[in-house]
Structures are given as C-alpha cells and as structure tokens.
Coordinates of C-alpha atoms in Angstrom, one line a residue:
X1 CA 7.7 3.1 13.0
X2 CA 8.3 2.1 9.5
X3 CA 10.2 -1.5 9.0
X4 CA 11.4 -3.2 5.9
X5 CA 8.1 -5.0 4.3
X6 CA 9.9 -8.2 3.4
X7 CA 7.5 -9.9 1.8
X8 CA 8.0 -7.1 -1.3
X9 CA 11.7 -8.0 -1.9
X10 CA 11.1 -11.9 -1.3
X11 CA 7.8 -12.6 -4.2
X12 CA 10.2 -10.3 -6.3
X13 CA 12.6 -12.8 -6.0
X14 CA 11.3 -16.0 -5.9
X15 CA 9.8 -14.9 -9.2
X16 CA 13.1 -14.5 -10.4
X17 CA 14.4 -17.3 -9.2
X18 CA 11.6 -19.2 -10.9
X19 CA 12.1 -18.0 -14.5
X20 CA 15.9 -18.8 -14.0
X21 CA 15.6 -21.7 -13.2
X22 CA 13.5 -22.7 -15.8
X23 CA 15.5 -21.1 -18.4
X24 CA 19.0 -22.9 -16.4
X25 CA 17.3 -26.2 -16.1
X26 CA 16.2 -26.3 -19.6
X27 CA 19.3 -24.8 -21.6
X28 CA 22.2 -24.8 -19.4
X29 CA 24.2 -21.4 -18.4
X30 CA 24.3 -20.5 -22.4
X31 CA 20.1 -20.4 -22.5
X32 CA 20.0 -18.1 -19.8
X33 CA 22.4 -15.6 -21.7
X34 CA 20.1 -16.1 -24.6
X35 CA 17.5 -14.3 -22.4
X36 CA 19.3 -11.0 -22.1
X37 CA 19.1 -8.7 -25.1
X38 CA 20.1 -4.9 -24.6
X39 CA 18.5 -3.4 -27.2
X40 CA 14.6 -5.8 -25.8
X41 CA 15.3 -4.6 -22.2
X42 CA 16.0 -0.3 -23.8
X43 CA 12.7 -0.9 -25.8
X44 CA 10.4 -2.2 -22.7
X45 CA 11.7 0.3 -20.4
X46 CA 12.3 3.0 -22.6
X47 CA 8.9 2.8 -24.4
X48 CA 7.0 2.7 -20.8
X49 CA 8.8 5.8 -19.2
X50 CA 8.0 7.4 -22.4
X51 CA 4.5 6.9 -22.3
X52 CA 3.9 7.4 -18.3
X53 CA 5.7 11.2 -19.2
X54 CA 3.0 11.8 -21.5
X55 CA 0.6 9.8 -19.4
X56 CA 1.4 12.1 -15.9
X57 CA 2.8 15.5 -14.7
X58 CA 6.3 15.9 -14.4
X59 CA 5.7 16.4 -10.4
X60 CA 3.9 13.6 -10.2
X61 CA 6.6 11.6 -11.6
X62 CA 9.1 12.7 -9.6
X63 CA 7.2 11.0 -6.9
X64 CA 7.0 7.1 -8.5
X65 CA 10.4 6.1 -6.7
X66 CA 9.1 7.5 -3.3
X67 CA 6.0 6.0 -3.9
X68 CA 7.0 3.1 -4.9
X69 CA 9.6 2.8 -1.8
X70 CA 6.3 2.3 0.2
X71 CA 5.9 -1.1 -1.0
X72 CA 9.0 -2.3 0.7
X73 CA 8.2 -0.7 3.8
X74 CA 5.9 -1.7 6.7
X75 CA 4.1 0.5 8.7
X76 CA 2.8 -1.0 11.9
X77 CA -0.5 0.2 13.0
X78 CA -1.8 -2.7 15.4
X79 CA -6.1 -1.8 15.8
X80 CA -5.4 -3.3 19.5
X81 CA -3.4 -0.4 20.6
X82 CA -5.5 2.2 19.2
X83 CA -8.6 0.7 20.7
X84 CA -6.7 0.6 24.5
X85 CA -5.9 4.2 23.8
X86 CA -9.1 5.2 23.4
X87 CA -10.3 3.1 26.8
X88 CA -7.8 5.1 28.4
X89 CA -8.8 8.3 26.9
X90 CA -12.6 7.9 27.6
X91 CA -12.2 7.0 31.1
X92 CA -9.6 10.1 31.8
X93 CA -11.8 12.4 29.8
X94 CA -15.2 11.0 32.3
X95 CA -12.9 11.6 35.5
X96 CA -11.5 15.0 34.5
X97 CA -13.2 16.4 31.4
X98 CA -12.5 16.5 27.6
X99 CA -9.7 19.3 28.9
X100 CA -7.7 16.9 30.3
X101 CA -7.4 15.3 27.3
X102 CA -4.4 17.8 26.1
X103 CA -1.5 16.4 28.4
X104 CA -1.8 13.0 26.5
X105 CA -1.5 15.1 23.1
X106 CA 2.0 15.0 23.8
X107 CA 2.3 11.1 24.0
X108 CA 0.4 10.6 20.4
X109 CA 2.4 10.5 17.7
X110 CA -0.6 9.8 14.8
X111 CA -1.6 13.2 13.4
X112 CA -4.9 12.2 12.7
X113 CA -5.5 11.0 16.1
X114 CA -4.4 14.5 17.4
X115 CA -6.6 16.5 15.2
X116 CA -9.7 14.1 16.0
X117 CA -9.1 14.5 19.7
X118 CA -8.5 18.6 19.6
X119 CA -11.8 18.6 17.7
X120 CA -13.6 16.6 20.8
X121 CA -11.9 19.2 23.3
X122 CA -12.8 22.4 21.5
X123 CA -16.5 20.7 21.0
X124 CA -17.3 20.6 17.9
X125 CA -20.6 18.7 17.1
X126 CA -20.1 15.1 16.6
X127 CA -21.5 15.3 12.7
X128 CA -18.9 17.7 12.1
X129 CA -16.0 15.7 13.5
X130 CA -16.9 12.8 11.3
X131 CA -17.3 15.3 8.0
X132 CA -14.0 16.6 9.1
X133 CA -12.4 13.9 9.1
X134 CA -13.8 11.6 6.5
X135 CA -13.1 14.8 4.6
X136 CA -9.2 14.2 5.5
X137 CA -9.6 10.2 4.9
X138 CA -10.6 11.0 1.0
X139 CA -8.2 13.0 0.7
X140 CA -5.4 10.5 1.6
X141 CA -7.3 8.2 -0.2
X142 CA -7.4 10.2 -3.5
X143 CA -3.7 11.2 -3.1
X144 CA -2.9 7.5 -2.7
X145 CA -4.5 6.7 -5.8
X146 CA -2.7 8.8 -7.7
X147 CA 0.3 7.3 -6.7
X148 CA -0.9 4.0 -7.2
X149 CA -1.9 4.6 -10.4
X150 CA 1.8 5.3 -12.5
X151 CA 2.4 1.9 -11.8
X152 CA -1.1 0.8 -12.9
X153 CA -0.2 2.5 -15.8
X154 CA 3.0 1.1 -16.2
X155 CA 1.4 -2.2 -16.0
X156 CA -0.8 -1.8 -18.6
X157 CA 1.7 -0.6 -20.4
X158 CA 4.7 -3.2 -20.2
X159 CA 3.6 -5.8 -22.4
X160 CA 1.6 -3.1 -25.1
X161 CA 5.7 -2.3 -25.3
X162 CA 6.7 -6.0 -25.4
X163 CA 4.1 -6.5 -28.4
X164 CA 5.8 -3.3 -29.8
X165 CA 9.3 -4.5 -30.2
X166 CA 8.2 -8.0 -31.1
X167 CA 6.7 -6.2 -34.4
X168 CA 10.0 -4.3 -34.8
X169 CA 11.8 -7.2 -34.6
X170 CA 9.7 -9.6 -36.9
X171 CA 10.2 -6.6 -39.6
X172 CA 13.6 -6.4 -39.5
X173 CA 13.9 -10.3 -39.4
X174 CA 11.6 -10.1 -42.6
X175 CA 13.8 -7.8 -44.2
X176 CA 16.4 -9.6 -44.0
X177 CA 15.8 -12.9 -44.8
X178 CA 18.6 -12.7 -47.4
X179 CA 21.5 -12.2 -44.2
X180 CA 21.2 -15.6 -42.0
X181 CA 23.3 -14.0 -39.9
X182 CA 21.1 -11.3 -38.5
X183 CA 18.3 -13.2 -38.2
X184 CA 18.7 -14.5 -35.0
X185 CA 19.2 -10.9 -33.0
X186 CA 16.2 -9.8 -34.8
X187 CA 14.3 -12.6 -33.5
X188 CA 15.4 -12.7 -30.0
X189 CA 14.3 -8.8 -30.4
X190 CA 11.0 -10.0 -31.9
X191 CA 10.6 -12.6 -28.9
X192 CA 12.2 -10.8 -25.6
X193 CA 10.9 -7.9 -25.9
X194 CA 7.1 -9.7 -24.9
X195 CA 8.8 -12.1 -22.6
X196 CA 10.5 -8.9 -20.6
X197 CA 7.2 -6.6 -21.2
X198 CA 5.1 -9.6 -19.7
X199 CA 7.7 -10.0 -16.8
X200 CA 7.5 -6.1 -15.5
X201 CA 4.2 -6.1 -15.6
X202 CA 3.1 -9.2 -13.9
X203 CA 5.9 -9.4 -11.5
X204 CA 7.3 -5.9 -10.8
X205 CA 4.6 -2.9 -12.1
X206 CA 0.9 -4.8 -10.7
X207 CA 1.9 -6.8 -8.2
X208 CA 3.4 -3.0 -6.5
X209 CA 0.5 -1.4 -7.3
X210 CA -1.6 -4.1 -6.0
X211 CA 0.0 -3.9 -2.4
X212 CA -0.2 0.1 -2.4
X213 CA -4.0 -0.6 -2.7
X214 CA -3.6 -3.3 0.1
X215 CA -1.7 -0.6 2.6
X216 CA -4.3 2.3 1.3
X217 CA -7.0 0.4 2.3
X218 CA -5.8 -0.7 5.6
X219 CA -4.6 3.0 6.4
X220 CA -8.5 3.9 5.7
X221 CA -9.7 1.0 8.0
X222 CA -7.6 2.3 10.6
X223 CA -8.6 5.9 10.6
X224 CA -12.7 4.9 10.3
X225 CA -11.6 3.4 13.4
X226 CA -10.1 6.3 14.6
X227 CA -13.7 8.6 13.7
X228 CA -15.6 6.3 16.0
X229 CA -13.2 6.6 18.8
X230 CA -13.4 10.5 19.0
X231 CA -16.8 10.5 18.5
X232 CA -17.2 8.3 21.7
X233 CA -14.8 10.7 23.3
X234 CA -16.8 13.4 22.0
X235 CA -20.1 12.1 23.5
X236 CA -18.3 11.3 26.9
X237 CA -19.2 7.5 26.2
X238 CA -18.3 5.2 29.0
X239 CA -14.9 3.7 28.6
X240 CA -16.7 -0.2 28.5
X241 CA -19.1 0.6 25.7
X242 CA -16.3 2.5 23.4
X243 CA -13.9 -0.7 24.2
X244 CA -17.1 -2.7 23.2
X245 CA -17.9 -0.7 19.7
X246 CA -14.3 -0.4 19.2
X247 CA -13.5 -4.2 19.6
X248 CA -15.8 -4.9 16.5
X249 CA -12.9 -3.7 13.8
X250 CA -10.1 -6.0 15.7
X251 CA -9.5 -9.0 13.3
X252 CA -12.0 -11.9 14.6
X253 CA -9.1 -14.3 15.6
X254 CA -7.7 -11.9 18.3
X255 CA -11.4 -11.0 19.5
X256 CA -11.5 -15.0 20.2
X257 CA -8.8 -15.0 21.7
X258 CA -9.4 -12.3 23.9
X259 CA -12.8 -13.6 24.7
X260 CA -11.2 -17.0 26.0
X261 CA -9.4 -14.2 28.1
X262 CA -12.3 -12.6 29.7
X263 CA -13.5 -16.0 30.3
X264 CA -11.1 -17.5 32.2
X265 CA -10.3 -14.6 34.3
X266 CA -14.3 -14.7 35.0
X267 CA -14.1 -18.3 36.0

C-alpha cells in the first residue's frame, strides 16, 4: 500500500522557507517581491522543458509527472514480513510439497513473489530461476533509470538556463545604459534568472532524482531477497536455515533486537 512520502513535500519546504526568510529578514516584505521576475521564472522553465524535448521521446515525457509523483509517495515493503513469509512457505512446501504452494498464491499480492514461487512449483532448475528473475530485476532497474534520468537532466540543466538569462539580461542592461530606467528589470533578469536556475536544480530537479535512485535501489534490495527465498523454496530448504540466510538482509538494528528476543525466551 502506497502512502504519502512526507519527507518529499517537507525538505521542499523547509528549503523554501529558508530562502524566504533570508530574503524577509534582510529586506522586509518589499525584498522578497524583488525576488519574483516573470519574464527570469519563463526563461528557467521554459529553456529546461525545451531542452529535456530535444533531450527525450515525447512518450517518455509524458511520463516525468507520474514519475515524478513517486517521490512523494511511500511504498512500504518491510524485509521482516517477506522473510516470515518465506518461513511459512518452506515449512508448508516440506509438509505437503511445492504443489501446495498454489492456495497461498492467492494471499500474495507482490507479482514478483508470485512468478518466483510458480517457477519453484513447475520446477524449474534453481540457475534458471535466478536468471529469470535477475533478468526481470534489470529490467525494472533499467526502466527506472530512465525515469530518473529527465530530472537528472533537468538538473543539469537548470542553472546552464540560469547562466543563460543572466547573459541576456547583462546585454540588454549594456544596451541601455543611456535609459536608467530599464536598467534595473534587466538586471534583476541578469541576476534571477541564476538564483531561480540554482534553486530548481538543487532543491526541486536532484534532490527528486536523488530519492528515485534511493527507492530504485531499495526495490532491487528487496527482490535479491526475494531470488534467495524461492531458491530455498526451490531446493526444499528447511524452514530454520531459509529464516537463517534470509535474516542476513534485515537491517542490523532489528536483527539485535530480535536476537535479545531469542535470548530471553531461551533463558
């Protein structure tokens, strides 16, 4: 079940909240107005959607907003549970046989769980499981790249723009040196348009991209844990050794703790 990743939403902010209060604190309401300039904001944005058309497919771009909608979202996938499941599994499929196995199909919801455990039951060889599958985990991982990488891209891009528009703006400034009074919107282009190209990139564009790669990488974690599970299913493993070689990808704190466990029910 997906939930609202609230982290996202909340570093967004407080950088926000930062760089207005700076600007507040140090000029008052009438300095922070000084930081919003239309035509700085059309040239940062405008110039980076331009290049990421050139830069991707048109299908692929469709795609950036529901990619993007994954950073804000949380998808809990708790090791623990998936290990217990496989206990379970392995000490059904030792009592009854691997057939067994496809009445608790119906109570998995992962996908990639399922096909791992119809492979075991129609048994296929344990190297071919693991090709199979580690086939499926680069392709997620490829796809997910490609995702990732428009707002790489976009990132990279965001300040190039900002240093853009500062050069548009210092030549117009320099052309008209003999109008004082269009010199200051030509510099606040010449100086915004950096300021709001730096801002996206560091604080919207990488940061996003940076906790796709975070989620990618734990979604890969998960499913190598996965592979090792069906194989012990495979081999009809006992249920103690495939909670023993399972426990080994739990974080360390909760394998303390449930250590301290064991012990104290042992005493």
């Amino acid at each position: 079940m997906k939930k609202i990743d609230m982290l996202t939403p909340i570093g967004i902010l407080i950088g926000i909240s930062m760089v207005v209060f700076g600007v507040i604190s140090s000029g008052g309401m009438s300095g922070f107005l000084a930081f919003i300039d239309v035509p700085s904001i059309l040239i940062v944005l405008g110039g980076v959607f331009g290049t990421l058309c050139v830069s991707f497919p048109l299908k692929q771009l469709k795609n950036m907003g529901k990619v993007g909608k994954q950073a804000f979202q949380s998808k809990e996938i708790n090791v623990e549970e998936i290990v217990g499941t496989f206990v379970h599994l392995s000490e059904k499929a030792r009592r009854e046989g691997l057939l067994s196995l496809e009445v608790e199909l119906e109570q998995i919801d992962d996908s990639f769980v399922k096909k791992g455990i119809l492979l075991a039951i129609d048994g296929v060889e344990p190297e071919m499981i693991r090709e199979l599958l580690e086939a499926e985990i680069a392709a997620v991982e490829e796809r997910h790249a490609r995702g990732r990488s428009m707002f790489e891209k976009a990132g990279d891009y965001a300040p190039a723009w900002g240093m853009i528009g500062t050069l548009v703006g210092l030549v117009l400034m320099l052309k008209s040196l003999n109008t004082p009074s269009s010199l200051g919107p030509n510099m606040a282009i010449a100086l915004l348009t950096t300021f709001y190209g730096a801002l996206l990139s560091n604080l919207f564009f990488q940061p996003i991209a940076a906790k796709l790669a975070g989620k990618t990488e734990h979604e890969l974690f998960v499913k190598e844990v996965i592979i090792e599970g069906v194989i012990g299913l495979q081999a009809g493993q006992n249920s103690r050794f495939v909670q023993a070689k399972l426990k080994v990808f739990a974080p360390v704190e909760k394998r303390k703790l449930e250590e301290k466990r064991e012990h104290v029910r042992e005493a």
